[in-house]
Coordinates of C-alpha atoms in Angstrom, one line a residue:
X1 CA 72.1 66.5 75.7
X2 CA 75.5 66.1 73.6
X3 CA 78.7 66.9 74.2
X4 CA 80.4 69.6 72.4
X5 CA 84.0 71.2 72.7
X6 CA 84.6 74.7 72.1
X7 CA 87.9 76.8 71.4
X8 CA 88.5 80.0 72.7
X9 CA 90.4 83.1 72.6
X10 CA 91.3 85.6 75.6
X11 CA 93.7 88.2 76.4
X12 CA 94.7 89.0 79.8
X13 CA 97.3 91.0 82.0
X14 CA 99.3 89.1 84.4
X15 CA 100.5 91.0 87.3
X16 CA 103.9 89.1 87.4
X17 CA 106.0 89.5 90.9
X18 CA 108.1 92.3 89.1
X19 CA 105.5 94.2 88.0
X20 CA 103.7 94.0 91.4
X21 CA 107.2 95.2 93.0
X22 CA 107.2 98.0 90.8
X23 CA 103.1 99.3 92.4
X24 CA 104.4 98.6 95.9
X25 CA 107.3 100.5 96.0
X26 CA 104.9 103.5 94.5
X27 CA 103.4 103.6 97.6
X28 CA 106.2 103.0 100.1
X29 CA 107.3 106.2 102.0
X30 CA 111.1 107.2 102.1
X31 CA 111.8 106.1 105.7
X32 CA 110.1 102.6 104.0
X33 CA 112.0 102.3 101.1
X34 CA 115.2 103.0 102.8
X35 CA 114.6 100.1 104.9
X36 CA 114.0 97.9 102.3
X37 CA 116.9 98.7 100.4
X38 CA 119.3 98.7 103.6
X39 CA 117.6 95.0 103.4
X40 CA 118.5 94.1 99.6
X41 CA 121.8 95.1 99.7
X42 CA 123.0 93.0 102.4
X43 CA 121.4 89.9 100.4
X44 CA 122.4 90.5 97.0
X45 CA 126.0 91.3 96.8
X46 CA 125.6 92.1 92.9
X47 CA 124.4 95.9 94.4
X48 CA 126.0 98.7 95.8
X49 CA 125.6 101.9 97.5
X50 CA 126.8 105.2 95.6
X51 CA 128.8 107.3 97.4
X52 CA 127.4 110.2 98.4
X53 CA 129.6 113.0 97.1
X54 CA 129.2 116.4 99.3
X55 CA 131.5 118.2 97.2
X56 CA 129.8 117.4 93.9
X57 CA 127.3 120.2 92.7
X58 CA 123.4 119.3 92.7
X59 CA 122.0 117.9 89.5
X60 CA 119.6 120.5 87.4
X61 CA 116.7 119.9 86.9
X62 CA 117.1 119.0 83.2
X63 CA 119.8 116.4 84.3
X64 CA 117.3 114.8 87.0
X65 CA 114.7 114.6 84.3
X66 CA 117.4 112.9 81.2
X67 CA 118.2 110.2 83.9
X68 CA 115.2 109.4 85.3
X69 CA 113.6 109.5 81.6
X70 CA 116.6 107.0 80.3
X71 CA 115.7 104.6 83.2
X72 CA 111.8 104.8 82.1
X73 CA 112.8 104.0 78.4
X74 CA 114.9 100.6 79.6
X75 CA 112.0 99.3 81.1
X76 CA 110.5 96.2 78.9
X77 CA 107.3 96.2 77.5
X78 CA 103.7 95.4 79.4
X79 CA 103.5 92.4 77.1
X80 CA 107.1 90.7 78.0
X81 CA 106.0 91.7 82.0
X82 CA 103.0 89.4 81.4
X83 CA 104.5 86.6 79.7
X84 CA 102.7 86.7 76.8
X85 CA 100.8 89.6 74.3
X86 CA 98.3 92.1 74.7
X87 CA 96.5 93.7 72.7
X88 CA 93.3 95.5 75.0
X89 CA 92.2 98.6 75.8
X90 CA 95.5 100.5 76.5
X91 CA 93.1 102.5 79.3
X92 CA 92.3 100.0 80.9
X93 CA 95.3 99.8 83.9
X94 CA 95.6 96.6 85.7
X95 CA 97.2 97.9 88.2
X96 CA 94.0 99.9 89.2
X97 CA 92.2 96.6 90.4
X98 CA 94.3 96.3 93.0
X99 CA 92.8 97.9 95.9
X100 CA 94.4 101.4 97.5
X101 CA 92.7 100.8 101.0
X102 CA 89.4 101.6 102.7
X103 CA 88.8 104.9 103.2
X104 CA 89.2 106.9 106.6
X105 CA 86.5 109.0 106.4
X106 CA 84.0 107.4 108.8
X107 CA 80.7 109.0 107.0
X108 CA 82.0 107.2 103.7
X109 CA 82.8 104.3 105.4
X110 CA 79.2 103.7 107.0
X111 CA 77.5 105.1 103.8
X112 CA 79.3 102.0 101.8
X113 CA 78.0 99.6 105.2
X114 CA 74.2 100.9 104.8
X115 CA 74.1 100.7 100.9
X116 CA 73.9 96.8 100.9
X117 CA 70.5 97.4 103.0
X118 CA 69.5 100.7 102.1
X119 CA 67.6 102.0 99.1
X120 CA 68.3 105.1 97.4
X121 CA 66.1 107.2 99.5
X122 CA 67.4 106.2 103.2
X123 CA 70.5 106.5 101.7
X124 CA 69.9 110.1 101.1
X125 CA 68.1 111.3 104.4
X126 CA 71.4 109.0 106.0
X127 CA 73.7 111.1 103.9
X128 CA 71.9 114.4 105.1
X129 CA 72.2 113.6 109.2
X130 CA 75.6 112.3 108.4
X131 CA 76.7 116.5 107.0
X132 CA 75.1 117.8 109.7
X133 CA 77.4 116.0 112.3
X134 CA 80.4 117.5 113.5
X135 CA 84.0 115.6 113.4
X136 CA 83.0 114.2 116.4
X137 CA 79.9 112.4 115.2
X138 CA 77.7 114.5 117.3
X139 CA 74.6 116.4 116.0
X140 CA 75.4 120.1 115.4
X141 CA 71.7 121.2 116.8
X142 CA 68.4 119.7 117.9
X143 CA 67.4 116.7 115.9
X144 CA 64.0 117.8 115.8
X145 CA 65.2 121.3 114.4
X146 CA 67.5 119.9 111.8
X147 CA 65.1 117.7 110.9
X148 CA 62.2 120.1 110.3
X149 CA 65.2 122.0 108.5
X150 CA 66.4 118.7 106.1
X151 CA 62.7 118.3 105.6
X152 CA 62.5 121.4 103.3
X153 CA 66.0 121.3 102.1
X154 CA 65.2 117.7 101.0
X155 CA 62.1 118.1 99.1
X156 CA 62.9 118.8 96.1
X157 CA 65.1 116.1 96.2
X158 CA 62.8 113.8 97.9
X159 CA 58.9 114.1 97.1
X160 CA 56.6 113.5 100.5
X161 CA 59.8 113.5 102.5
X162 CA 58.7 114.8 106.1
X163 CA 60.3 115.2 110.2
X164 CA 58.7 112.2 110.6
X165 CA 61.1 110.4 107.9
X166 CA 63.9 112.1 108.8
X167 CA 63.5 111.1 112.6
X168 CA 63.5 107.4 111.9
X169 CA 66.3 107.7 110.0
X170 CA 68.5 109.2 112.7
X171 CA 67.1 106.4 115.4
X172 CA 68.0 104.1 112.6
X173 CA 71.5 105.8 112.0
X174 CA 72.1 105.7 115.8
X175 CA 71.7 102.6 116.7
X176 CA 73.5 100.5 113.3
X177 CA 76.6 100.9 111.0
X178 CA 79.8 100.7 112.7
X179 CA 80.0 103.6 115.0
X180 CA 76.9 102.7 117.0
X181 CA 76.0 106.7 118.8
X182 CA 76.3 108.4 115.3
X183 CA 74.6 111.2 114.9
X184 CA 73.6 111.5 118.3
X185 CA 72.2 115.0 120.2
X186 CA 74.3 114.6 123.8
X187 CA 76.6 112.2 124.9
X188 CA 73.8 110.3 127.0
X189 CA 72.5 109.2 123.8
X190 CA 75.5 108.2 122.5
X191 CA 76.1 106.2 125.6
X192 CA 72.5 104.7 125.6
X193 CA 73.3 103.5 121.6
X194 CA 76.5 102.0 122.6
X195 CA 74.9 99.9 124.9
X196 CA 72.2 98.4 123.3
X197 CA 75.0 97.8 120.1
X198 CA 76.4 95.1 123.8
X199 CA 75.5 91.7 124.0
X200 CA 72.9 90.5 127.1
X201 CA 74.2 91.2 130.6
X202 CA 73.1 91.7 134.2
X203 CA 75.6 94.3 134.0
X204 CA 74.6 95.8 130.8
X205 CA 70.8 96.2 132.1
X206 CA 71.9 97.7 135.4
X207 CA 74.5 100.4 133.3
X208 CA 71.3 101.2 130.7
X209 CA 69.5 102.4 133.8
X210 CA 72.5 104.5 134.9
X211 CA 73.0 106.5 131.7
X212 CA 69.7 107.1 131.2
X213 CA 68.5 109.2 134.4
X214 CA 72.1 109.1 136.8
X215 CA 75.1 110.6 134.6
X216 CA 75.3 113.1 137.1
X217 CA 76.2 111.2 139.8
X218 CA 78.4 108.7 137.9
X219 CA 80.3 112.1 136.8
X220 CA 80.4 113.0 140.7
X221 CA 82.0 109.4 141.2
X222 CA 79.4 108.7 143.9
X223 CA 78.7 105.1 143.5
X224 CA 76.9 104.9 147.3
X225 CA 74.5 107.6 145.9
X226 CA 74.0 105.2 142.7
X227 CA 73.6 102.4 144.3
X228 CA 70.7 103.5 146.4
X229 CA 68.9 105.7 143.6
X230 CA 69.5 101.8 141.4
X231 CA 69.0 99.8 144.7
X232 CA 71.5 97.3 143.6
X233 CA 74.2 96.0 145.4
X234 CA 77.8 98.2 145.6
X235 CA 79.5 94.9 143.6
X236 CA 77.0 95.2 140.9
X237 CA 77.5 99.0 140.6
X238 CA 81.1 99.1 140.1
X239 CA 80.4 96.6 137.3
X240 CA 78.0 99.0 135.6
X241 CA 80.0 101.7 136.2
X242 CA 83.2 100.0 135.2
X243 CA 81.4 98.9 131.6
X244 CA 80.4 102.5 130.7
X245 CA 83.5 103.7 131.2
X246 CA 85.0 101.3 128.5
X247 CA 82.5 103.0 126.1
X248 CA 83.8 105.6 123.7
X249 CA 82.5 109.6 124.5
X250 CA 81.9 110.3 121.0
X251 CA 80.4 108.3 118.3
X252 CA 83.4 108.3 116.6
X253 CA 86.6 107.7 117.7
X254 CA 89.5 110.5 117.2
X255 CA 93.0 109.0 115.7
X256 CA 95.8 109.3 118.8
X257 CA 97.8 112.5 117.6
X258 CA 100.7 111.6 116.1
X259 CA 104.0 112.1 117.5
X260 CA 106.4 114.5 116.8
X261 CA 109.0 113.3 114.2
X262 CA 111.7 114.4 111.8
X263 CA 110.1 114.2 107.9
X264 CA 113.0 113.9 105.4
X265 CA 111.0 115.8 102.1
X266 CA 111.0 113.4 98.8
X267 CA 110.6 116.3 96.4
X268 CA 111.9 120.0 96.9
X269 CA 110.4 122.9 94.6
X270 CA 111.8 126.4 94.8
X271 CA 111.4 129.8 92.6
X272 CA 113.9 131.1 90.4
X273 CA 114.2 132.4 86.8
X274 CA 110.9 133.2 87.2
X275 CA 109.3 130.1 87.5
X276 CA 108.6 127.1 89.4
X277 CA 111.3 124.5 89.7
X278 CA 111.0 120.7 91.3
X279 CA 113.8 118.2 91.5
X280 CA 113.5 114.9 93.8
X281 CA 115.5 115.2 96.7
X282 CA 118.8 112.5 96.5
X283 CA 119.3 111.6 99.9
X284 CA 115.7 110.9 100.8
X285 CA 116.9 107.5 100.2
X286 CA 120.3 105.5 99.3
X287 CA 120.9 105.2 95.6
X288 CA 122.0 102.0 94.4
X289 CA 123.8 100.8 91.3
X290 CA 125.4 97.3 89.9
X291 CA 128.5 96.4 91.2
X292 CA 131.4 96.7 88.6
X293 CA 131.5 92.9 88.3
X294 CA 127.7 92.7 88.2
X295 CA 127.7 91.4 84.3
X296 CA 130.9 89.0 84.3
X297 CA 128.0 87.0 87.1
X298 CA 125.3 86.6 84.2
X299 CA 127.8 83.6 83.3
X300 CA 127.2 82.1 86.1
X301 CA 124.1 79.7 86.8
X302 CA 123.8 80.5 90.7
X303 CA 124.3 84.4 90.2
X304 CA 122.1 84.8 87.2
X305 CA 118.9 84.8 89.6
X306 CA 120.5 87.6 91.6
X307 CA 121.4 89.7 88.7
X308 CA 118.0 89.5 87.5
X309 CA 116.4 90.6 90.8
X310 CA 118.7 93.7 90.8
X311 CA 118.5 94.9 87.3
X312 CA 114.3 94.4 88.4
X313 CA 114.6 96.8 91.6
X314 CA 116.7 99.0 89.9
X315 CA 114.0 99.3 86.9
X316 CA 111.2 99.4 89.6
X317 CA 113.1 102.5 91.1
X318 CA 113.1 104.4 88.0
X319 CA 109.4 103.6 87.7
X320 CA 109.0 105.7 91.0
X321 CA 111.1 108.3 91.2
X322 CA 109.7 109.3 87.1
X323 CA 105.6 109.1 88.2
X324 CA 106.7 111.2 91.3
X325 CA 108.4 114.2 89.7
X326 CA 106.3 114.0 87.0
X327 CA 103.3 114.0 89.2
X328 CA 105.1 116.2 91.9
X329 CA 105.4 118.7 88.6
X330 CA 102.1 119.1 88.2
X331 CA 100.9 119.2 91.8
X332 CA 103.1 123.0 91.8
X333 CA 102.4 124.0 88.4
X334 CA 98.8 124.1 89.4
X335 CA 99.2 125.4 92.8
X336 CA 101.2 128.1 92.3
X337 CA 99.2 130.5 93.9
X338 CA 98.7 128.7 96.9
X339 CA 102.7 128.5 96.8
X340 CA 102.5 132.4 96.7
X341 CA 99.7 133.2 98.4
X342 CA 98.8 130.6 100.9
X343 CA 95.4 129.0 101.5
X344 CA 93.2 131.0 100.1
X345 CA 94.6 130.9 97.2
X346 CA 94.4 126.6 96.8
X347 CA 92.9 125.6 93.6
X348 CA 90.6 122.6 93.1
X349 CA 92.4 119.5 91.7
X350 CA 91.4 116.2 91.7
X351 CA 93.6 112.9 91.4
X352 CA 91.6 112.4 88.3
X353 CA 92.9 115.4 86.5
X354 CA 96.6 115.0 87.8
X355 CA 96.5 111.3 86.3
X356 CA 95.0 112.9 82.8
X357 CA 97.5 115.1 82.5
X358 CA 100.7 112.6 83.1
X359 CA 99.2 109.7 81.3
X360 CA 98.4 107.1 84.7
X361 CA 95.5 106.0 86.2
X362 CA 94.1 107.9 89.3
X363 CA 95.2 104.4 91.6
X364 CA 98.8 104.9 90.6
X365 CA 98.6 109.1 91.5
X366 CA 96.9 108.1 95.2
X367 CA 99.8 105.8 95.8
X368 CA 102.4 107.7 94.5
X369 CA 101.3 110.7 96.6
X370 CA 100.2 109.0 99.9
X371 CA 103.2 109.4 102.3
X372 CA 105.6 111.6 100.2
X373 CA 106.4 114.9 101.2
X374 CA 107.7 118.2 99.7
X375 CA 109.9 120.4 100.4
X376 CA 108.3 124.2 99.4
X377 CA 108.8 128.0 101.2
X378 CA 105.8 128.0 102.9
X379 CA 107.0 124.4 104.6
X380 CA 107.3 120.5 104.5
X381 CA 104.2 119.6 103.1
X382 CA 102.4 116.3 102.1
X383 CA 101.8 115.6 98.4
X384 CA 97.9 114.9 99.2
X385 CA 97.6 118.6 100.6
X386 CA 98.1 120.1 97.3
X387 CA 94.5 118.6 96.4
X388 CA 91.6 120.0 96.9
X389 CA 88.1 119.2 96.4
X390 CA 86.2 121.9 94.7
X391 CA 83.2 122.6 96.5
X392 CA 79.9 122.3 94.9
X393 CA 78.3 125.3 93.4
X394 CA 81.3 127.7 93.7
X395 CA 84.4 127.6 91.5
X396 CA 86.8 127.3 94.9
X397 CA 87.9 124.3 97.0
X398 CA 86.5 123.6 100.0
X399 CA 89.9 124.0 101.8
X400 CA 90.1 128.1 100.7
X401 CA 86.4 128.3 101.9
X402 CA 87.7 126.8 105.2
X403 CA 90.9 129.6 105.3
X404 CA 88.6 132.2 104.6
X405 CA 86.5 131.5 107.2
X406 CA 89.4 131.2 109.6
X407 CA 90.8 134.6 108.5
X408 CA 87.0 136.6 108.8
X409 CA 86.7 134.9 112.4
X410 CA 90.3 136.0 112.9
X411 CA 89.3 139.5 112.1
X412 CA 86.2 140.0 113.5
X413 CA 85.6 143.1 116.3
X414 CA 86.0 141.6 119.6
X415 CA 83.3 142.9 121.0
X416 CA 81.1 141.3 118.3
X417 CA 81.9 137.7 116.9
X418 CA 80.6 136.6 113.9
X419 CA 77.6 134.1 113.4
X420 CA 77.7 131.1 110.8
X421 CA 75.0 133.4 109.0
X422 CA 76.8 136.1 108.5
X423 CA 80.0 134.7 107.6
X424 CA 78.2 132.8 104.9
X425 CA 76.8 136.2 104.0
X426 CA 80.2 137.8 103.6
X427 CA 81.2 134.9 101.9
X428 CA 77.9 135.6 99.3
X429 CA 79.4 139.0 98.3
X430 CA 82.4 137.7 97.4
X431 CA 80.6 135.4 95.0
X432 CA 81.0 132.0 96.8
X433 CA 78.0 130.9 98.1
X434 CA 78.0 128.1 100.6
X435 CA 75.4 127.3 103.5
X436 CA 75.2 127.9 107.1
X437 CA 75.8 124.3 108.4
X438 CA 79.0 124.3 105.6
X439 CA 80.0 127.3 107.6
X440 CA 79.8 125.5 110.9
X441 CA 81.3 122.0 109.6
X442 CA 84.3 124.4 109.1
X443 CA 84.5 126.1 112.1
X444 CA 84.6 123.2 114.1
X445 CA 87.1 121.5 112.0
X446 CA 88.8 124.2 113.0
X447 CA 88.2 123.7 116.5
X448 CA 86.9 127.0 116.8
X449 CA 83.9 128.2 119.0
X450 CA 80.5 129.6 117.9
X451 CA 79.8 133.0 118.1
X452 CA 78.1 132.6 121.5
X453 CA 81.1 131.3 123.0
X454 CA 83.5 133.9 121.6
X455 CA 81.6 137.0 122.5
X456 CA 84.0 138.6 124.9
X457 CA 85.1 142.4 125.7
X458 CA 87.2 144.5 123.2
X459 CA 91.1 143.8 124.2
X460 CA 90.5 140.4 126.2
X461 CA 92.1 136.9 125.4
X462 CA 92.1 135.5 121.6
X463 CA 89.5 133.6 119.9
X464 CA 87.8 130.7 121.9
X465 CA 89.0 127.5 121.1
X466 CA 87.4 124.2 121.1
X467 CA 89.1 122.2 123.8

């Protein structure tokens, strides 16, 4: 074999350190980045704080936008942030390889765990027990009903697909991914699951026998009863006992609620002159300038460093504030009528299109909107709520569907609560058409009762709430 040298030519992005502090303060919220800047100016004495001036008017709108679009304009090239050329595909974004975090969804997050071991079939059935859990992780009916239900809903989809398939799937779903219990009919199951997910143990064996035919006495408490039906010892008991109590109750776990605190908005949109207008909001974080002897220090060798680093943060800052009122313009030029009208009235929009239409990619829009908040008449709300997720088959997002169905339950004669059917039935006239278990995924996102449990007398309590 002989030895040959070859030359050749690349281009690549560099993601210097000033570029990557420009995508991370994207993503920082307000209470963050005013942190962070507390920090920088007490270590770079080239910066200061502007005075805040309570006398002076507000800027316009127009005067927010010159400022912010003079700060974008100073900003150097991609090809002097990389240290050298490039030429490439100007759509491809470098910045969109670097990862925007693993998703919170838990049914997305165990459908990318079983696709490394799953072909495209399982995958499916999975995805079908998966919609028919509730929030909880907990089968919405009988498996052996929904399953004699998927069966015919799948086989178009699915030649030769049966309730046998679909069976195996769920013991297969139950008892793997990372919520071991998911899709599980009662809590004994998910209890049973859990276990069996636990390493070997005398105690282990003893608690499987417990949950499987004595959950009523371990809710009663009465570990004398338990151990004579288990004739073990009392010691041995409390160590069963004391290992299914550090189990979870539902297959997945719910996120602690979050405490109460004060949100200062980033963005503030109001009407007037018969439109829609959005400014950023100044004091959602101290604004920062060069000091007046900031450029007589470029002179000096020891400074120069520092001088640098602020003209850098003070670039990266215009970087942010200019993709979030650009981006924060769109979110309320396409949700007007949910502005107007409220949630019925939310549009479908996708981070996809918002990134289109202002000339980013779709990573730089999720950071850029994760954590911010705006300031509208209906309310503080987060950026992220202004998108929706259009709902396939109808031309409205799912989260109107979901206010509808709120609103008809709302309505609906006391005497006589609506079922799941019907309010997909009334939802049918109106020409959206969604299905029953869509109806019921909903509903008990919304924490509210079926029909059964709400049927009460004409002029008695409100509508039955999930506790």
């Amino acid at each position: 074999m002989k030895a040959s040298l070859q030359a050749k030519m690349g281009q690549s992005m560099t993601l210097t350190p000033q570029l990557l502090q420009s995508i991370r303060l994207l993503q920082v919220t307000s209470l963050q980045l005013e942190q962070e800047l507390l920090q920088v100016l007490e270590r770079n004495p080239l910066l200061e704080q502007e005075p805040e001036d309570d006398d002076a008017p507000a800027p316009t709108d127009a005067e927010v936008a010159a400022q912010e679009a003079a700060a974008w304009d100073e900003l150097p090239e991609p090809m002097f942030l990389s240290g050298g050329s490039y030429t490439g595909d100007p759509d491809d974004d470098p910045t969109a390889r670097i990862a925007a975090g693993e998703s919170s969804d838990p049914r997305q997050r165990l459908l990318q765990q079983l696709q490394l071991r799953c072909d495209a079939r399982d995958l499916a059935i999975t995805a079908w027990w998966l919609d028919a859990c509730d929030d909880r992780g907990y089968l919405e009916a009988d498996p052996r009903e929904l399953a004699g239900r998927g069966a015919a809903e799948l086989a178009g989809e699915l030649p030769g697909v049966d309730e046998s398939e679909l069976l195996a799937l769920r013991e297969r779903l139950l008892l793997d991914g990372e919520w071991p219990g998911m899709a599980a009919a009662d809590p004994r199951e998910c209890l049973l699951a859990q276990l069996q997910a636990l390493p070997d143990h005398p105690a282990r064996a003893l608690a499987l026998r417990l949950v499987d035919a004595h959950l009523d006495l371990l809710a009663r408490h009465d570990l004398a009863a338990l151990a004579a039906r288990l004739q073990a010892a009392p010691a041995d008991v409390e160590a069963a006992v004391s290992l299914v109590l550090s189990l979870q109750p539902h297959p997945v776990e719910q996120p602690p609620e979050p405490e109460p605190a004060f949100i200062i908005p980033d963005v503030i949109t109001w009407r007037a002159d018969g439109g829609w207008q959005v400014r950023l909001n100044g004091r959602s974080a101290p604004r920062l300038r060069l000091c007046a002897y900031a450029e007589q220090a470029s002179g000096h060798e020891g400074m120069r460093s520092l001088l640098e680093e602020a003209r850098w943060l003070l670039r990266s800052l215009g970087i942010r504030n200019e993709t979030l009122l650009k981006t924060a313009r769109v979110l309320v030029a396409r949700q007007q009528a949910y502005l107007e009208r409220g949630e019925e009235a939310i549009a479908p929009l996708t981070l996809k299109e918002v990134a289109e239409e202002i000339g980013v990619h779709e990573s730089t829009v999720s950071r850029i909107t994760t954590g911010k908040y705006i300031q509208t008449p209906r309310g503080t709300l987060e950026l992220k709520r202004l998108f929706a997720v259009r709902l396939e088959g109808a031309e409205v997002s799912g989260a109107a569907i979901k206010a509808m169905v709120r609103r008809l339950i709302e309505d609906e004669p006391a005497h006589a609560p609506l079922a799941d059917e019907v309010i997909a039935a009334m939802l049918a006239r109106q020409g959206i058409r969604v299905a029953r278990r869509t109806v019921a995924k909903y509903r008990e996102q919304l924490s509210i009762a079926p029909a059964r449990a709400r049927r009460r007398e004409r002029g008695s309590a409100p509508v039955a709430r999930l506790g």
